[in-house]
């Protein structure tokens, strides 16, 4: 989803609403007996076979990833600079093991609700990290909005 902030926000809210109203049919993708935050979350786990890769997904089959951050070739957040940059250097790749592919995506969350993502003292973020290995970062507020960007990334 890209475009002016207000349009993108409306589109994200619409997509989120559709996801809430139409949860996946298969919910049990975790091994039996494993207690997981994701397995007990109201939305439940999403089976990989039913969901296309999220925006920002990159696999090694697509070739090297040149850069990713708060904007990927568009001016969705023109005032923000990329949070992370990765450049492919063939000479470096031949000398050192290549870093793992990273699955990353970003979500917009209103400032007033970001505490529900973080949890008391960061408990929800820590719990998700310990169970999945994913890094979750709450970035600074998007300029001229009441939104925060939640960046989620993990090795593929």
Short mmCIF file of C-alpha atoms in Angstrom, two decimals:
data_model
loop_
_atom_site.label_atom_id
_atom_site.label_comp_id
_atom_site.label_asym_id
_atom_site.label_seq_id
_atom_site.Cartn_x
_atom_site.Cartn_y
_atom_site.Cartn_z
CA UNK A 1 0.00 0.00 0.00
CA UNK A 2 1.49 3.29 -0.98
CA UNK A 3 0.36 6.84 -1.57
CA UNK A 4 -0.45 9.91 0.49
CA UNK A 5 -0.49 9.25 4.24
CA UNK A 6 -4.26 9.72 4.65
CA UNK A 7 -5.06 7.40 1.73
CA UNK A 8 -2.60 4.76 2.88
CA UNK A 9 -3.95 4.94 6.44
CA UNK A 10 -7.50 4.36 5.16
CA UNK A 11 -6.33 1.46 3.00
CA UNK A 12 -4.43 -0.14 5.91
CA UNK A 13 -7.46 0.23 8.16
CA UNK A 14 -9.64 -1.36 5.50
CA UNK A 15 -7.25 -4.29 5.05
CA UNK A 16 -6.97 -4.72 8.83
CA UNK A 17 -10.75 -4.73 9.17
CA UNK A 18 -11.03 -7.39 6.45
CA UNK A 19 -8.45 -9.53 8.23
CA UNK A 20 -10.36 -9.22 11.51
CA UNK A 21 -13.69 -10.07 9.87
CA UNK A 22 -12.29 -12.97 7.83
CA UNK A 23 -9.82 -14.95 9.96
CA UNK A 24 -8.02 -17.90 8.34
CA UNK A 25 -9.87 -21.22 8.34
CA UNK A 26 -6.94 -23.24 9.67
CA UNK A 27 -5.75 -21.93 13.00
CA UNK A 28 -3.56 -24.65 14.51
CA UNK A 29 -0.18 -24.28 12.82
CA UNK A 30 1.81 -24.67 16.06
CA UNK A 31 2.96 -28.02 17.46
CA UNK A 32 0.47 -29.57 19.89
CA UNK A 33 0.99 -28.60 23.51
CA UNK A 34 3.14 -25.56 22.78
CA UNK A 35 1.78 -22.53 24.58
CA UNK A 36 2.33 -19.50 22.43
CA UNK A 37 1.32 -15.87 22.53
CA UNK A 38 0.56 -16.11 18.82
CA UNK A 39 -1.55 -19.25 19.23
CA UNK A 40 -3.69 -17.61 21.92
CA UNK A 41 -3.97 -14.21 20.26
CA UNK A 42 -7.57 -13.38 19.18
CA UNK A 43 -6.56 -13.35 15.52
CA UNK A 44 -4.73 -16.66 15.83
CA UNK A 45 -1.82 -17.79 13.67
CA UNK A 46 -2.07 -17.33 9.94
CA UNK A 47 -1.27 -20.41 7.83
CA UNK A 48 1.52 -19.61 5.39
CA UNK A 49 -0.24 -21.40 2.53
CA UNK A 50 -3.25 -19.04 2.66
CA UNK A 51 -1.46 -15.73 2.86
CA UNK A 52 0.64 -14.02 0.19
CA UNK A 53 4.01 -12.66 1.35
CA UNK A 54 3.65 -9.35 3.23
CA UNK A 55 4.73 -6.07 1.74
CA UNK A 56 8.46 -5.82 2.15
CA UNK A 57 9.01 -9.60 1.91
CA UNK A 58 12.25 -10.54 0.22
CA UNK A 59 13.60 -13.96 -0.60
CA UNK A 60 16.96 -15.05 -1.94
CA UNK A 61 15.23 -16.14 -5.18
CA UNK A 62 14.56 -12.46 -5.91
CA UNK A 63 18.25 -11.61 -5.92
CA UNK A 64 20.08 -9.27 -3.56
CA UNK A 65 18.13 -6.85 -1.46
CA UNK A 66 19.50 -3.37 -1.99
CA UNK A 67 17.78 -1.37 0.72
CA UNK A 68 14.77 -1.35 2.95
CA UNK A 69 13.41 1.04 5.50
CA UNK A 70 10.45 3.29 6.01
CA UNK A 71 10.07 3.76 2.28
CA UNK A 72 10.81 1.35 -0.52
CA UNK A 73 11.11 3.38 -3.68
CA UNK A 74 8.17 5.66 -2.98
CA UNK A 75 7.55 8.65 -0.78
CA UNK A 76 5.06 7.07 1.59
CA UNK A 77 6.91 8.64 4.52
CA UNK A 78 8.91 11.34 2.74
CA UNK A 79 10.21 12.88 5.96
CA UNK A 80 11.63 9.63 7.30
CA UNK A 81 14.95 8.16 6.37
CA UNK A 82 15.40 4.39 5.93
CA UNK A 83 15.82 2.66 9.27
CA UNK A 84 18.15 -0.01 7.89
CA UNK A 85 20.11 -0.22 4.66
CA UNK A 86 21.69 -3.30 3.18
CA UNK A 87 23.83 -3.12 0.05
CA UNK A 88 25.00 -6.13 -1.87
CA UNK A 89 28.74 -6.15 -2.48
CA UNK A 90 29.81 -9.17 -4.58
CA UNK A 91 33.43 -8.88 -3.39
CA UNK A 92 32.32 -8.92 0.25
CA UNK A 93 29.92 -11.82 -0.31
CA UNK A 94 32.69 -14.03 -1.63
CA UNK A 95 34.86 -13.39 1.46
CA UNK A 96 32.24 -13.58 4.20
CA UNK A 97 29.10 -15.64 4.66
CA UNK A 98 26.09 -13.76 3.35
CA UNK A 99 23.69 -12.49 6.00
CA UNK A 100 20.42 -14.44 6.20
CA UNK A 101 17.43 -13.21 4.26
CA UNK A 102 15.30 -11.00 6.46
CA UNK A 103 11.52 -10.92 6.42
CA UNK A 104 10.43 -7.46 7.44
CA UNK A 105 7.30 -5.41 7.40
CA UNK A 106 5.96 -2.27 8.98
CA UNK A 107 2.60 -1.43 10.51
CA UNK A 108 1.02 1.88 11.38
CA UNK A 109 -0.44 2.14 14.85
CA UNK A 110 -2.01 5.16 16.51
CA UNK A 111 -0.02 6.63 19.38
CA UNK A 112 -2.90 5.97 21.77
CA UNK A 113 -2.89 2.22 21.02
CA UNK A 114 0.84 1.53 20.72
CA UNK A 115 1.01 0.68 24.43
CA UNK A 116 -1.21 -2.33 23.72
CA UNK A 117 1.43 -3.60 21.31
CA UNK A 118 4.33 -2.96 23.67
CA UNK A 119 2.70 -4.29 26.84
CA UNK A 120 3.45 -3.26 30.41
CA UNK A 121 7.19 -2.69 30.65
CA UNK A 122 7.62 -4.13 27.14
CA UNK A 123 6.26 -7.54 28.19
CA UNK A 124 4.36 -8.31 24.96
CA UNK A 125 7.30 -7.37 22.73
CA UNK A 126 9.70 -9.45 24.86
CA UNK A 127 7.32 -12.41 24.86
CA UNK A 128 6.92 -12.37 21.07
CA UNK A 129 10.69 -12.01 20.64
CA UNK A 130 11.45 -14.93 22.94
CA UNK A 131 8.88 -17.20 21.25
CA UNK A 132 9.55 -16.28 17.61
CA UNK A 133 12.96 -14.61 17.45
CA UNK A 134 11.39 -11.65 15.67
CA UNK A 135 12.64 -8.16 16.46
CA UNK A 136 9.89 -5.62 17.08
CA UNK A 137 10.77 -1.96 17.22
CA UNK A 138 8.43 0.94 17.81
CA UNK A 139 9.82 3.82 15.77
CA UNK A 140 9.42 7.53 16.39
CA UNK A 141 6.11 9.12 15.51
CA UNK A 142 5.51 9.80 11.84
CA UNK A 143 5.81 13.55 11.32
CA UNK A 144 2.49 15.44 11.22
CA UNK A 145 0.43 12.37 12.23
CA UNK A 146 -0.77 10.62 15.36
CA UNK A 147 0.77 7.34 14.18
CA UNK A 148 3.79 5.25 15.07
CA UNK A 149 5.53 2.76 12.83
CA UNK A 150 6.00 -0.74 14.21
CA UNK A 151 8.88 -2.47 12.44
CA UNK A 152 8.91 -6.27 12.65
CA UNK A 153 11.79 -8.31 11.24
CA UNK A 154 13.18 -11.82 11.52
CA UNK A 155 15.46 -14.13 9.58
CA UNK A 156 13.64 -16.28 7.03
#
